[in-house]
Tab-separated table of N, CA and C in Angstrom:
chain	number	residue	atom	x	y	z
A	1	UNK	N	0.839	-1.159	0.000
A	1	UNK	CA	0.000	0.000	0.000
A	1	UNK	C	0.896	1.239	0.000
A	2	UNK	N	0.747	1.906	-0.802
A	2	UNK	CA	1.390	3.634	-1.462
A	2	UNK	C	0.786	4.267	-0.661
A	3	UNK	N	1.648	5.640	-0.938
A	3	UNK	CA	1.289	6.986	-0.085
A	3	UNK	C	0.230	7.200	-1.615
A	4	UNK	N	-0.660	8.118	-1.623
A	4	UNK	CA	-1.281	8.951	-2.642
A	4	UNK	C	-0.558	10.174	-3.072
A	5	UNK	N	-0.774	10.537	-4.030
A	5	UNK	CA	-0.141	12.061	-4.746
A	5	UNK	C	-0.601	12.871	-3.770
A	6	UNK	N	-1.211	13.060	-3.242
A	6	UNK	CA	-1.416	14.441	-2.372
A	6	UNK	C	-0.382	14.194	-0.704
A	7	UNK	N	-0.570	13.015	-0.338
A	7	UNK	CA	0.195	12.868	0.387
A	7	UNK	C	1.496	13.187	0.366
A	8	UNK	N	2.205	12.613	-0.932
A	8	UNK	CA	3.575	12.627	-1.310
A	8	UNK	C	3.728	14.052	-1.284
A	9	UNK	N	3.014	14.747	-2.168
A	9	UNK	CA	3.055	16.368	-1.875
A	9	UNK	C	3.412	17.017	-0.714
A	10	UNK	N	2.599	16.732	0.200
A	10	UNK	CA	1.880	17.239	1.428
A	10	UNK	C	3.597	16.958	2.342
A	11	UNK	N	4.008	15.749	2.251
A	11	UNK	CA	5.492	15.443	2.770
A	11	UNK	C	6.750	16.234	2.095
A	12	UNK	N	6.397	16.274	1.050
A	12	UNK	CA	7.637	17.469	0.071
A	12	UNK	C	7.884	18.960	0.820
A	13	UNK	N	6.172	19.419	0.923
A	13	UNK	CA	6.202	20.883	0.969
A	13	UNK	C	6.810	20.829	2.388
A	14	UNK	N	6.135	19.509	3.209
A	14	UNK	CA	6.720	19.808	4.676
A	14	UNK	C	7.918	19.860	4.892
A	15	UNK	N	8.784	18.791	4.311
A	15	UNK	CA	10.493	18.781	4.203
A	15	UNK	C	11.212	20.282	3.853
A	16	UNK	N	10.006	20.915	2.560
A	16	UNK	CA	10.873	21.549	2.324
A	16	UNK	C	10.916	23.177	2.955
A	17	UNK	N	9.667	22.964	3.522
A	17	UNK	CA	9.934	24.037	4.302
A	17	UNK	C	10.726	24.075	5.490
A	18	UNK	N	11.257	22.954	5.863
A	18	UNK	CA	11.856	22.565	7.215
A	18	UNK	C	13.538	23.152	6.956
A	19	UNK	N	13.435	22.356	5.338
A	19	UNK	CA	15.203	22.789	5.007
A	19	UNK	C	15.281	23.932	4.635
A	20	UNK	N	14.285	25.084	4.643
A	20	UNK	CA	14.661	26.135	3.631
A	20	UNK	C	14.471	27.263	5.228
A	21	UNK	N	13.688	27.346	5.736
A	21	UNK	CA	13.569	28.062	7.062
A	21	UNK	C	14.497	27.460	8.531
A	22	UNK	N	14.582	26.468	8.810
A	22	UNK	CA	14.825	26.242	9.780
A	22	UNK	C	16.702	26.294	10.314
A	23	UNK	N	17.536	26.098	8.822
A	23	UNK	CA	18.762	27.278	9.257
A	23	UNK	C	18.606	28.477	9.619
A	24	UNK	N	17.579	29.245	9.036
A	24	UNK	CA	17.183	30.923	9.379
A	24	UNK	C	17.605	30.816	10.932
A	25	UNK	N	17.108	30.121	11.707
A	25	UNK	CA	16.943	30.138	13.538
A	25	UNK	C	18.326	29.803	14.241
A	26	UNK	N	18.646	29.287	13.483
A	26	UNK	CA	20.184	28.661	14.123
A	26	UNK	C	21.170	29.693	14.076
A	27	UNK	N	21.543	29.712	15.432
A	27	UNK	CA	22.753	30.745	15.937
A	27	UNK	C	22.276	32.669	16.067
A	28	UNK	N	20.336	32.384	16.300
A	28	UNK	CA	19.934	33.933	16.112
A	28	UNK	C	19.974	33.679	17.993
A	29	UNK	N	20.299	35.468	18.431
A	29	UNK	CA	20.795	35.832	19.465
A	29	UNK	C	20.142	36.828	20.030
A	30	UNK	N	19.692	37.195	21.356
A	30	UNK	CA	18.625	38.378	21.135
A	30	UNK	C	18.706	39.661	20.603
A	31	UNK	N	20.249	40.098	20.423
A	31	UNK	CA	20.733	41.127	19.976
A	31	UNK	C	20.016	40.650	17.962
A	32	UNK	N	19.623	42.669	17.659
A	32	UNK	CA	18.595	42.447	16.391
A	32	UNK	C	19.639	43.914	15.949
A	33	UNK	N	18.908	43.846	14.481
A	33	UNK	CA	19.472	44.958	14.082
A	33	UNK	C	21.005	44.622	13.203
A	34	UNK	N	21.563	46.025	13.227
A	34	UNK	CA	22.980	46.088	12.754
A	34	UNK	C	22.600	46.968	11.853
A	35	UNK	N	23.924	48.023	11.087
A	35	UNK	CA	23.608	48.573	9.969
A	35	UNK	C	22.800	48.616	9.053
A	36	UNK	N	22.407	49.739	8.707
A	36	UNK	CA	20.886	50.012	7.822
A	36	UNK	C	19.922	48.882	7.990
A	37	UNK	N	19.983	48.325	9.168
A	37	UNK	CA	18.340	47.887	9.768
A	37	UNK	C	17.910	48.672	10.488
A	38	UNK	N	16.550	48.268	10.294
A	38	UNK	CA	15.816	48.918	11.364
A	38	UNK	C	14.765	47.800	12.358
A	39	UNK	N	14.698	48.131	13.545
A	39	UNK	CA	13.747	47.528	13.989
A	39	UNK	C	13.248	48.408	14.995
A	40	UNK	N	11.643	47.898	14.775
A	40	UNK	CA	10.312	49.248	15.184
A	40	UNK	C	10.293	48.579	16.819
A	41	UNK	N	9.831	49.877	17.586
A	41	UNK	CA	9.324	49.540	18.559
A	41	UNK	C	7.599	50.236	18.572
A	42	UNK	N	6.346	49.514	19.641
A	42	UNK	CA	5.445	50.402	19.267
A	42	UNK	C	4.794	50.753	20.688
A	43	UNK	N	4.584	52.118	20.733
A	43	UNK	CA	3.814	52.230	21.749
A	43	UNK	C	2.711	51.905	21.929
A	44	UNK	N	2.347	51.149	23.176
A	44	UNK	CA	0.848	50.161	22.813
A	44	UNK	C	-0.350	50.944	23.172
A	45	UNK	N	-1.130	50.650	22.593
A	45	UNK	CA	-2.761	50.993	23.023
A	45	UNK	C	-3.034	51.138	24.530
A	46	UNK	N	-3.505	52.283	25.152
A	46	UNK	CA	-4.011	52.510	26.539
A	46	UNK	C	-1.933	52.653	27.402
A	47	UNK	N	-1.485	52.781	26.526
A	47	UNK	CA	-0.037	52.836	27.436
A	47	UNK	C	-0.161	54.134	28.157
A	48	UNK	N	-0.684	55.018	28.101
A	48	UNK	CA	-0.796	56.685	28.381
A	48	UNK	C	-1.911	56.360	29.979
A	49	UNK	N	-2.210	55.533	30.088
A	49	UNK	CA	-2.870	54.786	31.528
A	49	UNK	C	-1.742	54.710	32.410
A	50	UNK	N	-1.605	54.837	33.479
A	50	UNK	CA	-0.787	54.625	34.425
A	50	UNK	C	-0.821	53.429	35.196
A	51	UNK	N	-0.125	52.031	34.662
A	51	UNK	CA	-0.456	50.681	35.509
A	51	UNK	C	0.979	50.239	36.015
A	52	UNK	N	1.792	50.637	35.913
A	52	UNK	CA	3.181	50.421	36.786
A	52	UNK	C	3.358	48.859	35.873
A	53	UNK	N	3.421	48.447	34.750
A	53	UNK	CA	3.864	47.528	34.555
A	53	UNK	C	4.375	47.836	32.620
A	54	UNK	N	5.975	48.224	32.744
A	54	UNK	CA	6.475	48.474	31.525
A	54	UNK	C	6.028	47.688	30.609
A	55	UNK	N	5.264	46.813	30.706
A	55	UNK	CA	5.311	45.793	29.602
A	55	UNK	C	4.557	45.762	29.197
A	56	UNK	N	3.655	46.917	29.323
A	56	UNK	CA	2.136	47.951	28.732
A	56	UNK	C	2.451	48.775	28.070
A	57	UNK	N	3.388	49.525	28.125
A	57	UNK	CA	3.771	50.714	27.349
A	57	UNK	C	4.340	50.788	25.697
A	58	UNK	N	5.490	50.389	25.917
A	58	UNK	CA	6.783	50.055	24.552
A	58	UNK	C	6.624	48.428	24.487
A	59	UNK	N	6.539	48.089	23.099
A	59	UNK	CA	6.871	47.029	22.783
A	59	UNK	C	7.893	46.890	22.006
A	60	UNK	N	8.991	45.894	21.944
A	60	UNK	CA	9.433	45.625	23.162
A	60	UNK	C	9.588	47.062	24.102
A	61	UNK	N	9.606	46.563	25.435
A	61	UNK	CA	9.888	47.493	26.330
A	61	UNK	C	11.835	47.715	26.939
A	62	UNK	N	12.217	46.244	26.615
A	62	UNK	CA	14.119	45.766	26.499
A	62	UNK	C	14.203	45.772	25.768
A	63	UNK	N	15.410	46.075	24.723
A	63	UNK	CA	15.757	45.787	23.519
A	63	UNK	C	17.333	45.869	23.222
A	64	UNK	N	17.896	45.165	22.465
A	64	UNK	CA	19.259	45.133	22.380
A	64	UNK	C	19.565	45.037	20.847
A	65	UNK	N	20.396	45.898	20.437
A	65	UNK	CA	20.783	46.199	19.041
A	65	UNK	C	21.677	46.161	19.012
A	66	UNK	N	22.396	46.319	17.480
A	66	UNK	CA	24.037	46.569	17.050
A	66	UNK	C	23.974	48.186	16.443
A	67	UNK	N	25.265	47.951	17.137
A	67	UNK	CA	25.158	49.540	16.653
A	67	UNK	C	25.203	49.993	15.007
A	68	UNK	N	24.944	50.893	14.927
A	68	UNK	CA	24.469	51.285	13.333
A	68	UNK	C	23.008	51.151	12.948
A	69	UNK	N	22.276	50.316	13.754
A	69	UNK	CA	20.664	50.376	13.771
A	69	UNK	C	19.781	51.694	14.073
A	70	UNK	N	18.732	51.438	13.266
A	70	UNK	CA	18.113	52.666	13.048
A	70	UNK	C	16.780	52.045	13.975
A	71	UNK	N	16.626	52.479	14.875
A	71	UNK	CA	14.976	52.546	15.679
A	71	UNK	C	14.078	53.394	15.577
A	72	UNK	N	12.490	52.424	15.048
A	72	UNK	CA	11.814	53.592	15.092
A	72	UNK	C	10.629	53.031	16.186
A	73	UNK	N	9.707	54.293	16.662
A	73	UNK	CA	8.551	54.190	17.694
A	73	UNK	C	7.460	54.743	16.823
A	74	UNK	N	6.759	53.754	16.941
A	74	UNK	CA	5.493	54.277	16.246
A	74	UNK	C	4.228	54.341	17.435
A	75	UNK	N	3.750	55.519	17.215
A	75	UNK	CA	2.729	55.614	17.976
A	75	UNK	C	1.423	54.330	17.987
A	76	UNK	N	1.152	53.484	18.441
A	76	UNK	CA	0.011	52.980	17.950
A	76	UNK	C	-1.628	52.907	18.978
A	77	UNK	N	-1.082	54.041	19.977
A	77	UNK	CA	-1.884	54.575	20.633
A	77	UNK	C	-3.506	55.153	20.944
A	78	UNK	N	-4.448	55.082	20.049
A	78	UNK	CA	-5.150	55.648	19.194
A	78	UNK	C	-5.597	56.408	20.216
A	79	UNK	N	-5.605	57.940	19.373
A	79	UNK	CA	-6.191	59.099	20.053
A	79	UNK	C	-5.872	59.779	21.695
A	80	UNK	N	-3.545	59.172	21.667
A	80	UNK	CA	-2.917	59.953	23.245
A	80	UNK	C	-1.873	60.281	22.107
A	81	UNK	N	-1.335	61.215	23.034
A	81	UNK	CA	0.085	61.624	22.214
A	81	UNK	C	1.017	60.883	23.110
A	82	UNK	N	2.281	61.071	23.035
A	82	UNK	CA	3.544	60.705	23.168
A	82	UNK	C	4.724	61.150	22.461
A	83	UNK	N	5.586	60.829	23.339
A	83	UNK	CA	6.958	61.519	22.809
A	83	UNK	C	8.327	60.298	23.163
A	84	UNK	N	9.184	60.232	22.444
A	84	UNK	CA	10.112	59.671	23.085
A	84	UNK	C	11.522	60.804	23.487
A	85	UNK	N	11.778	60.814	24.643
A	85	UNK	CA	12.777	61.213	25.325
A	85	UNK	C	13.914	60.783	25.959
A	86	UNK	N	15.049	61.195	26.220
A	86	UNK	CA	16.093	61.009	27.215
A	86	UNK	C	16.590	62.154	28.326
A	87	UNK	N	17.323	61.732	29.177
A	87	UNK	CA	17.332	63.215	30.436
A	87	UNK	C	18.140	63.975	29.342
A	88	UNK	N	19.084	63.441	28.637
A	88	UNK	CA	21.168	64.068	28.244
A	88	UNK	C	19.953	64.616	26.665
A	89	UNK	N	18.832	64.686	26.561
A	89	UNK	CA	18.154	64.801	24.874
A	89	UNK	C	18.454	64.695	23.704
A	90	UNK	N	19.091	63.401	24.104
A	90	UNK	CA	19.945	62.084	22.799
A	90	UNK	C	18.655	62.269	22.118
A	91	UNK	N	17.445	61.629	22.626
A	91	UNK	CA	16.454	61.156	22.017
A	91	UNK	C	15.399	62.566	22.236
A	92	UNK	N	14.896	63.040	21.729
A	92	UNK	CA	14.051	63.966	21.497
A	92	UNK	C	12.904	64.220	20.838
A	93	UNK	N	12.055	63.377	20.494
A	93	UNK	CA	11.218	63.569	19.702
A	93	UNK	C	10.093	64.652	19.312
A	94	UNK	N	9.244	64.696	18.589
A	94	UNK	CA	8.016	65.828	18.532
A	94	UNK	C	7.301	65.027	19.245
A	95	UNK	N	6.372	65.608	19.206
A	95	UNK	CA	4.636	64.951	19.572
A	95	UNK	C	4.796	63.928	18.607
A	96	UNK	N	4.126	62.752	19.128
A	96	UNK	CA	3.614	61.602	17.846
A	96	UNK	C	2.535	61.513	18.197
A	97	UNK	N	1.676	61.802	17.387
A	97	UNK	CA	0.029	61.511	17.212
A	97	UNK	C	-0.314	59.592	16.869
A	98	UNK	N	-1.484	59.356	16.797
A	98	UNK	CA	-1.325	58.607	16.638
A	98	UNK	C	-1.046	57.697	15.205
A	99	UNK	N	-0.556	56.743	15.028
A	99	UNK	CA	0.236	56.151	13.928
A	99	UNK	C	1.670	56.988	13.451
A	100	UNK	N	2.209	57.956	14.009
A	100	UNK	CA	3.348	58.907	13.895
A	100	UNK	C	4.479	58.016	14.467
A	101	UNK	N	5.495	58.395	13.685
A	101	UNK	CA	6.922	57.449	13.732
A	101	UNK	C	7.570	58.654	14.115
A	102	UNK	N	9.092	58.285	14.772
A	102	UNK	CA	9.728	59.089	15.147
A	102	UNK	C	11.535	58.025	14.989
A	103	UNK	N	12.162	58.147	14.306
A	103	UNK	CA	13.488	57.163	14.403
A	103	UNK	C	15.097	57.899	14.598
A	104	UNK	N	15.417	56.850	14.883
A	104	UNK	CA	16.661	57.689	15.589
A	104	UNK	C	17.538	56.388	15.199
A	105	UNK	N	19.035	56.623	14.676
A	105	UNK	CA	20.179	55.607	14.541
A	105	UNK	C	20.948	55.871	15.206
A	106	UNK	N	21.304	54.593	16.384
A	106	UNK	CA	22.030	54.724	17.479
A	106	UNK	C	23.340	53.517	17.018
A	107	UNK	N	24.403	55.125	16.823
A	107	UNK	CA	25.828	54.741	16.334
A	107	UNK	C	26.791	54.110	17.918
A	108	UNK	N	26.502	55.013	18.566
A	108	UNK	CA	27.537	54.639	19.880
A	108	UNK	C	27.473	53.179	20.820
A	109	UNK	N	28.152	52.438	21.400
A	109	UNK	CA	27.982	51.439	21.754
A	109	UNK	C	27.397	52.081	23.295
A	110	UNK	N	26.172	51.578	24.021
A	110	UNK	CA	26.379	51.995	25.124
A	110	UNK	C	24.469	51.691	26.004
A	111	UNK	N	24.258	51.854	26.745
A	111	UNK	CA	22.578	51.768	27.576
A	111	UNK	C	21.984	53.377	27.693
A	112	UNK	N	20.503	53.024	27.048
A	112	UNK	CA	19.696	54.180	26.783
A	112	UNK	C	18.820	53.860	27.294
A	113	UNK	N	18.833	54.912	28.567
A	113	UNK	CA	16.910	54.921	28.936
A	113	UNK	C	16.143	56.010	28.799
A	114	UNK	N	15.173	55.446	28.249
A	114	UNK	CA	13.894	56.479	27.652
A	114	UNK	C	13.032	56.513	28.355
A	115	UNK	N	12.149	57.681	27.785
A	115	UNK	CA	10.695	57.765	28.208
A	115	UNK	C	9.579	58.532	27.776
A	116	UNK	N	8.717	58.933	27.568
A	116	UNK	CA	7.630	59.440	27.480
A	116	UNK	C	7.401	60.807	28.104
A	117	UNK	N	7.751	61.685	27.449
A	117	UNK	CA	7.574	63.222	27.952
A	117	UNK	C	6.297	63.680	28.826
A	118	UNK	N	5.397	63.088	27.624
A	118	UNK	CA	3.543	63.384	28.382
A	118	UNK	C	3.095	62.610	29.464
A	119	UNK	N	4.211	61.100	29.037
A	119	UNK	CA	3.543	60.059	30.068
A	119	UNK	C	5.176	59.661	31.121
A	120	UNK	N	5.511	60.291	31.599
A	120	UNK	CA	7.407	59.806	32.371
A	120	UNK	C	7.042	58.690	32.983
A	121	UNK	N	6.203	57.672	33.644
A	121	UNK	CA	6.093	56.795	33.949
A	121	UNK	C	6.045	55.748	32.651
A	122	UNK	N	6.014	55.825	31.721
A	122	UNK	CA	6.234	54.959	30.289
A	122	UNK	C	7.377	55.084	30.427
A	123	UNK	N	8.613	53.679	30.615
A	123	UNK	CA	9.839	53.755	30.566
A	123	UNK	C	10.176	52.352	29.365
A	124	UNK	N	11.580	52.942	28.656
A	124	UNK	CA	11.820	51.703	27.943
A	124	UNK	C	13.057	51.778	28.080
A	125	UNK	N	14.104	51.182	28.100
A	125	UNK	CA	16.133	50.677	27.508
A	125	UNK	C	16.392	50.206	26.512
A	126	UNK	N	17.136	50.552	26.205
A	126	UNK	CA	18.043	50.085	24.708
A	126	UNK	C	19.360	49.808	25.052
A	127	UNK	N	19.881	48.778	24.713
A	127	UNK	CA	21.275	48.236	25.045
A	127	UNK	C	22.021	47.595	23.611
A	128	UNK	N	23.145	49.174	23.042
A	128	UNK	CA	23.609	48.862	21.839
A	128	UNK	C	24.909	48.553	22.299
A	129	UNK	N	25.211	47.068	21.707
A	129	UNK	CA	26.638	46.017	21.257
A	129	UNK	C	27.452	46.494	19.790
């Protein structure tokens, strides 16, 4: 007794998606980014609420890059503003309304903590390698 043609199929596509994606994962590290990447962070919905738990606010709220990465924050807030800030005003942003991006490429190796101008209890870090 044979497999059927759809079966045989059905085992191909699975193999071959196994061999064609599953090096992708091997040897990835939490550190993201590197030169002319970018990776978004977003401010979440109801983050402009005050609940003492960062992991409401910025998504990610940790993040670790290579340096030469370009970060951006997108508001995805609907209908609060926000800002991203630093005390030293590395980071400075305008108002971001909502769906408003704001990006910044962080060349120096070193730990950035941010925050939220309108909201200072919205805190996030960045830790560039």
């Amino acid at each position: 007794m044979g497999f059927s043609r759809k079966d045989r199929l059905m085992k191909v596509a699975i193999l071959s998606y196994f061999l064609l994606f599953a090096p992708l994962t091997v040897g990835c590290s939490e550190t993201r980014g590197g030169p002319s990447k970018e990776v978004i962070i977003e401010i979440l919905q109801g983050s402009g609420i005050r609940d003492n738990n960062p992991r409401n606010d910025f998504s990610p709220y940790k993040l670790r890059v290579k340096a030469g990465t370009r970060v951006t924050w997108i508001n995805k807030d609907n209908g609060m503003i926000h800002s991203v800030n630093t005390r030293d005003r590395l980071l400075n942003s305008p108002i971001l309304h909502t769906n408003d991006r704001y990006g910044f490429i962080f060349k120096d190796q070193g730990e950035y903590q941010y925050y939220c101008g309108a909201h200072p209890w919205m805190r996030g870090a960045i830790s560039v390698r």
